[in-house]
PDB file of C-alpha atoms in Angstrom:
ATOM      1  CA  GLY A   8      16.694 -60.032  25.939  1.00  0.00           C
ATOM      2  CA  ALA A   9      17.611 -63.002  24.063  1.00  0.00           C
ATOM      3  CA  VAL A  10      15.160 -64.099  21.464  1.00  0.00           C
ATOM      4  CA  VAL A  11      14.801 -67.337  19.633  1.00  0.00           C
ATOM      5  CA  SER A  12      12.664 -67.504  16.567  1.00  0.00           C
ATOM      6  CA  GLN A  13      11.180 -70.795  15.601  1.00  0.00           C
ATOM      7  CA  HIS A  14       9.335 -71.456  12.235  1.00  0.00           C
ATOM      8  CA  PRO A  15       6.809 -72.639  11.284  1.00  0.00           C
ATOM      9  CA  SER A  16       4.570 -72.533  14.297  1.00  0.00           C
ATOM     10  CA  ARG A  17       2.226 -75.088  12.866  1.00  0.00           C
ATOM     11  CA  VAL A  18       2.396 -77.581  10.073  1.00  0.00           C
ATOM     12  CA  ILE A  19       0.242 -80.373   8.453  1.00  0.00           C
ATOM     13  CA  CYS A  20       1.957 -82.728   6.187  1.00  0.00           C
ATOM     14  CA  LYS A  21       1.042 -86.023   4.479  1.00  0.00           C
ATOM     15  CA  SER A  22       2.471 -89.233   5.641  1.00  0.00           C
ATOM     16  CA  GLY A  23       5.684 -89.971   3.834  1.00  0.00           C
ATOM     17  CA  THR A  24       6.701 -86.456   3.300  1.00  0.00           C
ATOM     18  CA  SER A  25       9.547 -84.508   4.950  1.00  0.00           C
ATOM     19  CA  VAL A  26       9.186 -81.318   7.108  1.00  0.00           C
ATOM     20  CA  LYS A  27      11.782 -78.841   7.986  1.00  0.00           C
ATOM     21  CA  ILE A  28      11.819 -76.701  11.163  1.00  0.00           C
ATOM     22  CA  GLU A  29      13.982 -73.721  11.627  1.00  0.00           C
ATOM     23  CA  CYS A  30      15.353 -72.272  14.942  1.00  0.00           C
ATOM     24  CA  ARG A  31      17.191 -68.980  14.791  1.00  0.00           C
ATOM     25  CA  SER A  32      18.854 -66.994  17.613  1.00  0.00           C
ATOM     26  CA  LEU A  33      18.011 -63.374  16.778  1.00  0.00           C
ATOM     27  CA  ASP A  34      20.326 -61.303  18.936  1.00  0.00           C
ATOM     28  CA  PHE A  35      23.051 -63.506  20.148  1.00  0.00           C
ATOM     29  CA  GLN A  36      25.220 -66.318  18.946  1.00  0.00           C
ATOM     30  CA  ALA A  37      24.383 -69.822  19.962  1.00  0.00           C
ATOM     31  CA  THR A  38      27.184 -72.523  19.341  1.00  0.00           C
ATOM     32  CA  THR A  39      24.798 -74.989  20.891  1.00  0.00           C
ATOM     33  CA  MET A  40      21.134 -75.404  20.236  1.00  0.00           C
ATOM     34  CA  PHE A  41      18.853 -78.131  21.583  1.00  0.00           C
ATOM     35  CA  TRP A  42      15.770 -79.837  20.031  1.00  0.00           C
ATOM     36  CA  TYR A  43      12.995 -81.116  22.287  1.00  0.00           C
ATOM     37  CA  ARG A  44       9.800 -83.123  21.839  1.00  0.00           C
ATOM     38  CA  GLN A  45       6.742 -82.636  23.981  1.00  0.00           C
ATOM     39  CA  PHE A  46       3.907 -85.045  24.258  1.00  0.00           C
ATOM     40  CA  PRO A  47       0.480 -83.810  25.565  1.00  0.00           C
ATOM     41  CA  LYS A  48       0.553 -82.861  29.169  1.00  0.00           C
ATOM     42  CA  LYS A  49       4.098 -84.015  29.530  1.00  0.00           C
ATOM     43  CA  SER A  50       7.480 -82.324  30.081  1.00  0.00           C
ATOM     44  CA  LEU A  51      10.085 -81.753  27.435  1.00  0.00           C
ATOM     45  CA  MET A  52      11.994 -84.689  26.072  1.00  0.00           C
ATOM     46  CA  LEU A  53      15.542 -83.701  24.787  1.00  0.00           C
ATOM     47  CA  MET A  54      16.010 -85.232  21.357  1.00  0.00           C
ATOM     48  CA  ALA A  55      19.343 -83.882  20.334  1.00  0.00           C
ATOM     49  CA  THR A  56      22.042 -81.267  20.884  1.00  0.00           C
ATOM     50  CA  SER A  57      23.141 -79.359  17.905  1.00  0.00           C
ATOM     51  CA  ASN A  58      26.495 -77.827  17.720  1.00  0.00           C
ATOM     52  CA  GLU A  59      27.649 -75.343  15.033  1.00  0.00           C
ATOM     53  CA  GLY A  60      29.870 -76.849  12.425  1.00  0.00           C
ATOM     54  CA  SER A  61      29.744 -80.493  13.561  1.00  0.00           C
ATOM     55  CA  LYS A  62      27.278 -83.426  13.862  1.00  0.00           C
ATOM     56  CA  ALA A  63      24.497 -83.420  16.365  1.00  0.00           C
ATOM     57  CA  THR A  64      24.447 -85.546  19.397  1.00  0.00           C
ATOM     58  CA  TYR A  65      21.268 -87.516  19.667  1.00  0.00           C
ATOM     59  CA  GLU A  66      19.686 -88.828  22.875  1.00  0.00           C
ATOM     60  CA  GLN A  67      19.324 -92.639  23.222  1.00  0.00           C
ATOM     61  CA  GLY A  68      16.224 -93.858  21.342  1.00  0.00           C
ATOM     62  CA  VAL A  69      16.090 -91.058  18.842  1.00  0.00           C
ATOM     63  CA  GLU A  70      16.561 -92.141  15.324  1.00  0.00           C
ATOM     64  CA  LYS A  71      19.194 -89.838  13.647  1.00  0.00           C
ATOM     65  CA  ASP A  72      18.169 -90.858  10.195  1.00  0.00           C
ATOM     66  CA  LYS A  73      14.586 -89.775  10.864  1.00  0.00           C
ATOM     67  CA  PHE A  74      15.309 -86.540  12.634  1.00  0.00           C
ATOM     68  CA  LEU A  75      17.985 -84.841  10.748  1.00  0.00           C
ATOM     69  CA  ILE A  76      19.702 -81.843  12.398  1.00  0.00           C
ATOM     70  CA  ASN A  77      21.889 -79.227  10.785  1.00  0.00           C
ATOM     71  CA  HIS A  78      23.677 -76.343  12.595  1.00  0.00           C
ATOM     72  CA  ALA A  79      25.251 -74.573   9.685  1.00  0.00           C
ATOM     73  CA  SER A  80      25.853 -71.084  11.514  1.00  0.00           C
ATOM     74  CA  LEU A  81      26.032 -69.622  14.865  1.00  0.00           C
ATOM     75  CA  THR A  82      22.422 -68.488  14.624  1.00  0.00           C
ATOM     76  CA  LEU A  83      20.567 -71.232  12.678  1.00  0.00           C
ATOM     77  CA  SER A  84      19.703 -74.739  13.403  1.00  0.00           C
ATOM     78  CA  THR A  85      17.277 -76.811  11.580  1.00  0.00           C
ATOM     79  CA  LEU A  86      15.483 -80.046  12.220  1.00  0.00           C
ATOM     80  CA  THR A  87      14.110 -81.997   9.362  1.00  0.00           C
ATOM     81  CA  VAL A  88      11.563 -84.847  10.127  1.00  0.00           C
ATOM     82  CA  THR A  89      11.984 -87.215   7.121  1.00  0.00           C
ATOM     83  CA  SER A  90       9.322 -89.524   5.865  1.00  0.00           C
ATOM     84  CA  ALA A  91       7.008 -88.416   8.577  1.00  0.00           C
ATOM     85  CA  HIS A  92       4.426 -90.625   9.947  1.00  0.00           C
ATOM     86  CA  PRO A  93       1.277 -90.123  12.193  1.00  0.00           C
ATOM     87  CA  GLU A  94       3.415 -91.031  15.209  1.00  0.00           C
ATOM     88  CA  ASP A  95       5.727 -88.203  14.560  1.00  0.00           C
ATOM     89  CA  SER A  96       2.842 -85.831  15.201  1.00  0.00           C
ATOM     90  CA  SER A  97       3.995 -83.772  18.329  1.00  0.00           C
ATOM     91  CA  PHE A  98       5.097 -80.430  19.492  1.00  0.00           C
ATOM     92  CA  TYR A  99       8.670 -79.656  18.784  1.00  0.00           C
ATOM     93  CA  ILE A 100      10.577 -76.884  20.514  1.00  0.00           C
ATOM     94  CA  CYS A 101      14.105 -75.692  20.067  1.00  0.00           C
ATOM     95  CA  SER A 102      16.380 -73.802  22.500  1.00  0.00           C
ATOM     96  CA  ALA A 103      19.693 -72.079  22.369  1.00  0.00           C
ATOM     97  CA  ARG A 104      22.198 -71.307  25.056  1.00  0.00           C
ATOM     98  CA  GLY A 105      24.146 -67.976  24.904  1.00  0.00           C
ATOM     99  CA  ASP A 106      27.880 -68.631  25.919  1.00  0.00           C
ATOM    100  CA  SER A 107      28.394 -65.196  27.193  1.00  0.00           C
ATOM    101  CA  ALA A 108      26.804 -63.037  29.725  1.00  0.00           C
ATOM    102  CA  PRO A 109      23.978 -62.243  30.242  1.00  0.00           C
ATOM    103  CA  ASN A 110      22.785 -65.168  28.249  1.00  0.00           C
ATOM    104  CA  TYR A 111      23.815 -67.869  30.646  1.00  0.00           C
ATOM    105  CA  GLY A 112      20.326 -69.328  30.612  1.00  0.00           C
ATOM    106  CA  TYR A 113      18.483 -71.143  27.886  1.00  0.00           C
ATOM    107  CA  THR A 114      16.006 -69.414  25.629  1.00  0.00           C
ATOM    108  CA  PHE A 115      13.296 -71.201  23.870  1.00  0.00           C
ATOM    109  CA  GLY A 116      11.519 -70.906  20.563  1.00  0.00           C
ATOM    110  CA  SER A 117       7.654 -70.828  20.407  1.00  0.00           C
ATOM    111  CA  GLY A 118       7.413 -74.436  19.233  1.00  0.00           C
ATOM    112  CA  THR A 119       6.027 -76.149  16.165  1.00  0.00           C
ATOM    113  CA  ARG A 120       2.990 -78.196  16.202  1.00  0.00           C
ATOM    114  CA  LEU A 121       3.466 -80.958  13.637  1.00  0.00           C
ATOM    115  CA  THR A 122       0.486 -83.021  12.476  1.00  0.00           C
ATOM    116  CA  VAL A 123       1.089 -85.781  10.058  1.00  0.00           C
ATOM    117  CA  VAL A 124      -2.028 -87.059   8.310  1.00  0.00           C
TER     118      VAL A 124
ATOM    119  CA  LYS B  23      21.280 -89.221  35.898  1.00  0.00           C
ATOM    120  CA  GLN B  24      19.574 -86.087  37.119  1.00  0.00           C
ATOM    121  CA  GLU B  25      15.986 -86.447  38.234  1.00  0.00           C
ATOM    122  CA  VAL B  26      13.865 -83.369  38.699  1.00  0.00           C
ATOM    123  CA  THR B  27      10.431 -83.466  40.573  1.00  0.00           C
ATOM    124  CA  GLN B  28       7.952 -80.968  40.705  1.00  0.00           C
ATOM    125  CA  ILE B  29       5.179 -80.877  43.504  1.00  0.00           C
ATOM    126  CA  PRO B  30       2.275 -80.451  43.299  1.00  0.00           C
ATOM    127  CA  ALA B  31       1.399 -81.439  39.740  1.00  0.00           C
ATOM    128  CA  ALA B  32      -1.658 -79.105  39.635  1.00  0.00           C
ATOM    129  CA  LEU B  33      -2.641 -76.264  41.801  1.00  0.00           C
ATOM    130  CA  SER B  34      -5.946 -74.133  41.688  1.00  0.00           C
ATOM    131  CA  VAL B  35      -6.227 -71.024  43.873  1.00  0.00           C
ATOM    132  CA  PRO B  36      -8.527 -68.030  44.035  1.00  0.00           C
ATOM    133  CA  GLU B  37      -7.234 -64.716  42.685  1.00  0.00           C
ATOM    134  CA  GLY B  38      -5.018 -62.862  45.148  1.00  0.00           C
ATOM    135  CA  GLU B  39      -3.601 -65.935  46.927  1.00  0.00           C
ATOM    136  CA  ASN B  40       0.063 -66.450  47.057  1.00  0.00           C
ATOM    137  CA  LEU B  41       1.423 -69.370  45.068  1.00  0.00           C
ATOM    138  CA  VAL B  42       4.198 -71.691  46.277  1.00  0.00           C
ATOM    139  CA  LEU B  43       5.765 -74.186  43.669  1.00  0.00           C
ATOM    140  CA  ASN B  44       8.451 -76.593  44.567  1.00  0.00           C
ATOM    141  CA  CYS B  45      11.096 -78.323  42.664  1.00  0.00           C
ATOM    142  CA  SER B  46      13.689 -80.861  43.777  1.00  0.00           C
ATOM    143  CA  PHE B  47      16.530 -82.399  41.996  1.00  0.00           C
ATOM    144  CA  THR B  48      18.780 -85.377  42.888  1.00  0.00           C
ATOM    145  CA  ASP B  49      22.331 -84.306  41.813  1.00  0.00           C
ATOM    146  CA  SER B  50      23.466 -81.039  43.454  1.00  0.00           C
ATOM    147  CA  ALA B  51      26.191 -80.477  40.918  1.00  0.00           C
ATOM    148  CA  ILE B  52      24.365 -77.976  38.732  1.00  0.00           C
ATOM    149  CA  TYR B  53      25.464 -74.830  36.894  1.00  0.00           C
ATOM    150  CA  ASN B  54      22.185 -73.041  37.348  1.00  0.00           C
ATOM    151  CA  LEU B  55      18.323 -73.600  37.826  1.00  0.00           C
ATOM    152  CA  GLN B  56      15.853 -71.913  35.586  1.00  0.00           C
ATOM    153  CA  TRP B  57      12.029 -71.480  36.049  1.00  0.00           C
ATOM    154  CA  PHE B  58       9.885 -71.362  32.956  1.00  0.00           C
ATOM    155  CA  ARG B  59       6.339 -70.598  32.103  1.00  0.00           C
ATOM    156  CA  GLN B  60       4.370 -72.509  29.246  1.00  0.00           C
ATOM    157  CA  ASP B  61       1.038 -71.426  28.076  1.00  0.00           C
ATOM    158  CA  PRO B  62      -1.061 -74.224  26.310  1.00  0.00           C
ATOM    159  CA  GLY B  63       0.374 -74.876  22.739  1.00  0.00           C
ATOM    160  CA  LYS B  64       3.219 -72.520  23.156  1.00  0.00           C
ATOM    161  CA  GLY B  65       6.894 -72.349  23.929  1.00  0.00           C
ATOM    162  CA  LEU B  66       8.623 -71.643  27.039  1.00  0.00           C
ATOM    163  CA  THR B  67       9.211 -68.223  28.556  1.00  0.00           C
ATOM    164  CA  SER B  68      12.023 -67.821  31.029  1.00  0.00           C
ATOM    165  CA  LEU B  69      10.985 -66.511  34.290  1.00  0.00           C
ATOM    166  CA  LEU B  70      13.988 -66.562  36.559  1.00  0.00           C
ATOM    167  CA  LEU B  71      17.516 -67.894  36.338  1.00  0.00           C
ATOM    168  CA  ILE B  72      19.425 -68.628  39.525  1.00  0.00           C
ATOM    169  CA  GLN B  73      23.261 -69.308  39.124  1.00  0.00           C
ATOM    170  CA  SER B  74      24.505 -72.092  41.430  1.00  0.00           C
ATOM    171  CA  SER B  75      26.292 -69.571  43.478  1.00  0.00           C
ATOM    172  CA  GLN B  76      23.132 -67.627  44.186  1.00  0.00           C
ATOM    173  CA  ARG B  77      20.380 -68.212  46.739  1.00  0.00           C
ATOM    174  CA  GLU B  78      17.553 -66.366  45.234  1.00  0.00           C
ATOM    175  CA  GLN B  79      16.297 -64.223  42.333  1.00  0.00           C
ATOM    176  CA  THR B  80      13.511 -61.762  42.274  1.00  0.00           C
ATOM    177  CA  SER B  81      11.459 -60.316  39.325  1.00  0.00           C
ATOM    178  CA  GLY B  82       8.311 -58.332  40.269  1.00  0.00           C
ATOM    179  CA  ARG B  83       5.867 -60.701  41.992  1.00  0.00           C
ATOM    180  CA  LEU B  84       8.183 -63.633  41.408  1.00  0.00           C
ATOM    181  CA  ASN B  85      10.707 -64.861  43.779  1.00  0.00           C
ATOM    182  CA  ALA B  86      12.703 -68.162  43.419  1.00  0.00           C
ATOM    183  CA  SER B  87      15.083 -69.572  46.014  1.00  0.00           C
ATOM    184  CA  LEU B  88      17.740 -72.252  45.517  1.00  0.00           C
ATOM    185  CA  ASP B  89      19.231 -74.463  48.065  1.00  0.00           C
ATOM    186  CA  LYS B  90      21.730 -76.545  46.243  1.00  0.00           C
ATOM    187  CA  SER B  91      22.918 -78.635  49.017  1.00  0.00           C
ATOM    188  CA  SER B  92      19.443 -80.111  49.659  1.00  0.00           C
ATOM    189  CA  GLY B  93      18.534 -80.065  45.932  1.00  0.00           C
ATOM    190  CA  ARG B  94      15.488 -77.705  46.348  1.00  0.00           C
ATOM    191  CA  SER B  95      14.066 -74.679  44.668  1.00  0.00           C
ATOM    192  CA  THR B  96      10.881 -72.837  45.396  1.00  0.00           C
ATOM    193  CA  LEU B  97       9.147 -70.447  43.234  1.00  0.00           C
ATOM    194  CA  TYR B  98       6.746 -67.849  44.848  1.00  0.00           C
ATOM    195  CA  ILE B  99       4.309 -65.925  43.037  1.00  0.00           C
ATOM    196  CA  ALA B 100       2.726 -63.089  45.119  1.00  0.00           C
ATOM    197  CA  ALA B 101      -0.880 -61.978  44.815  1.00  0.00           C
ATOM    198  CA  SER B 102      -1.864 -64.363  41.933  1.00  0.00           C
ATOM    199  CA  GLN B 103      -3.859 -63.126  39.017  1.00  0.00           C
ATOM    200  CA  PRO B 104      -5.841 -65.102  36.494  1.00  0.00           C
ATOM    201  CA  GLY B 105      -3.155 -64.321  33.943  1.00  0.00           C
ATOM    202  CA  ASP B 106      -0.839 -66.439  36.006  1.00  0.00           C
ATOM    203  CA  SER B 107      -2.630 -69.424  34.922  1.00  0.00           C
ATOM    204  CA  ALA B 108      -0.122 -71.610  33.107  1.00  0.00           C
ATOM    205  CA  THR B 109       2.273 -74.510  33.525  1.00  0.00           C
ATOM    206  CA  TYR B 110       5.423 -73.783  35.406  1.00  0.00           C
ATOM    207  CA  LEU B 111       8.517 -75.757  34.608  1.00  0.00           C
ATOM    208  CA  CYS B 112      11.613 -76.110  36.665  1.00  0.00           C
ATOM    209  CA  ALA B 113      14.881 -76.932  34.971  1.00  0.00           C
ATOM    210  CA  VAL B 114      18.522 -77.578  36.188  1.00  0.00           C
ATOM    211  CA  SER B 115      21.532 -77.223  33.942  1.00  0.00           C
ATOM    212  CA  GLY B 116      24.359 -79.717  34.396  1.00  0.00           C
ATOM    213  CA  ASP B 117      27.266 -79.724  31.865  1.00  0.00           C
ATOM    214  CA  TYR B 118      25.357 -78.548  28.844  1.00  0.00           C
ATOM    215  CA  LYS B 119      22.006 -80.064  29.207  1.00  0.00           C
ATOM    216  CA  LEU B 120      18.754 -79.016  30.853  1.00  0.00           C
ATOM    217  CA  SER B 121      16.724 -81.536  32.948  1.00  0.00           C
ATOM    218  CA  PHE B 122      13.195 -80.719  33.161  1.00  0.00           C
ATOM    219  CA  GLY B 123      10.581 -81.379  35.838  1.00  0.00           C
ATOM    220  CA  ALA B 124       7.155 -82.439  34.761  1.00  0.00           C
ATOM    221  CA  GLY B 125       5.636 -79.133  35.707  1.00  0.00           C
ATOM    222  CA  THR B 126       3.008 -77.729  37.892  1.00  0.00           C
ATOM    223  CA  THR B 127      -0.227 -76.622  36.215  1.00  0.00           C
ATOM    224  CA  VAL B 128      -1.634 -73.471  38.042  1.00  0.00           C
ATOM    225  CA  THR B 129      -5.190 -72.249  37.700  1.00  0.00           C
ATOM    226  CA  VAL B 130      -5.989 -68.918  39.229  1.00  0.00           C
ATOM    227  CA  ARG B 131      -9.779 -68.559  39.653  1.00  0.00           C
ATOM    228  CA  ALA B 132     -11.231 -64.995  39.324  1.00  0.00           C
TER     229      ALA B 132
END
């Protein structure tokens, strides 16, 4: 089945530094990838939609200069949290949607736990 | 804007009992509905995908139904096991985005 690999699974960084999270579709091409943020015991909040070869579309209230998204190929999207602060600590999850059968559904990565100290 | 509601928020049952998880959505113009499982601190695992033209999908002990006109889906898990303990999320796909419910956290007691 469709597999999405997300790295790193866990990262601790100092306040003011930047962190890059990678999301790869391993066995299918994904023209569209999505980045979510999840707060403790809450559901997923869509942050942005990443389209291969074009600018990402950010949801209302998400700072595009803080959360930089790059989707340079059909199998890789990256999220960079710039100048991270403790309030950016969260669980970030990516997902990819296959555009051809049987991948009509969405496949999710295993998530990245970001802790900013 | 699509609103997805999951009831109950939490459920605790003894091992062997059947589980019934409910999901409702406000906009019936969906492409598909997907049920996911999330273990603590982990990503989402897709359980079942129901296309908008389908009424149900089955996989092993899992069965999900979809009534698009009434905006409802139900996930049935037969003969629950302690390993079924997790949070179950329902998500509907409209245009290209997924809208998630808040989830039902299930605990199966041995």
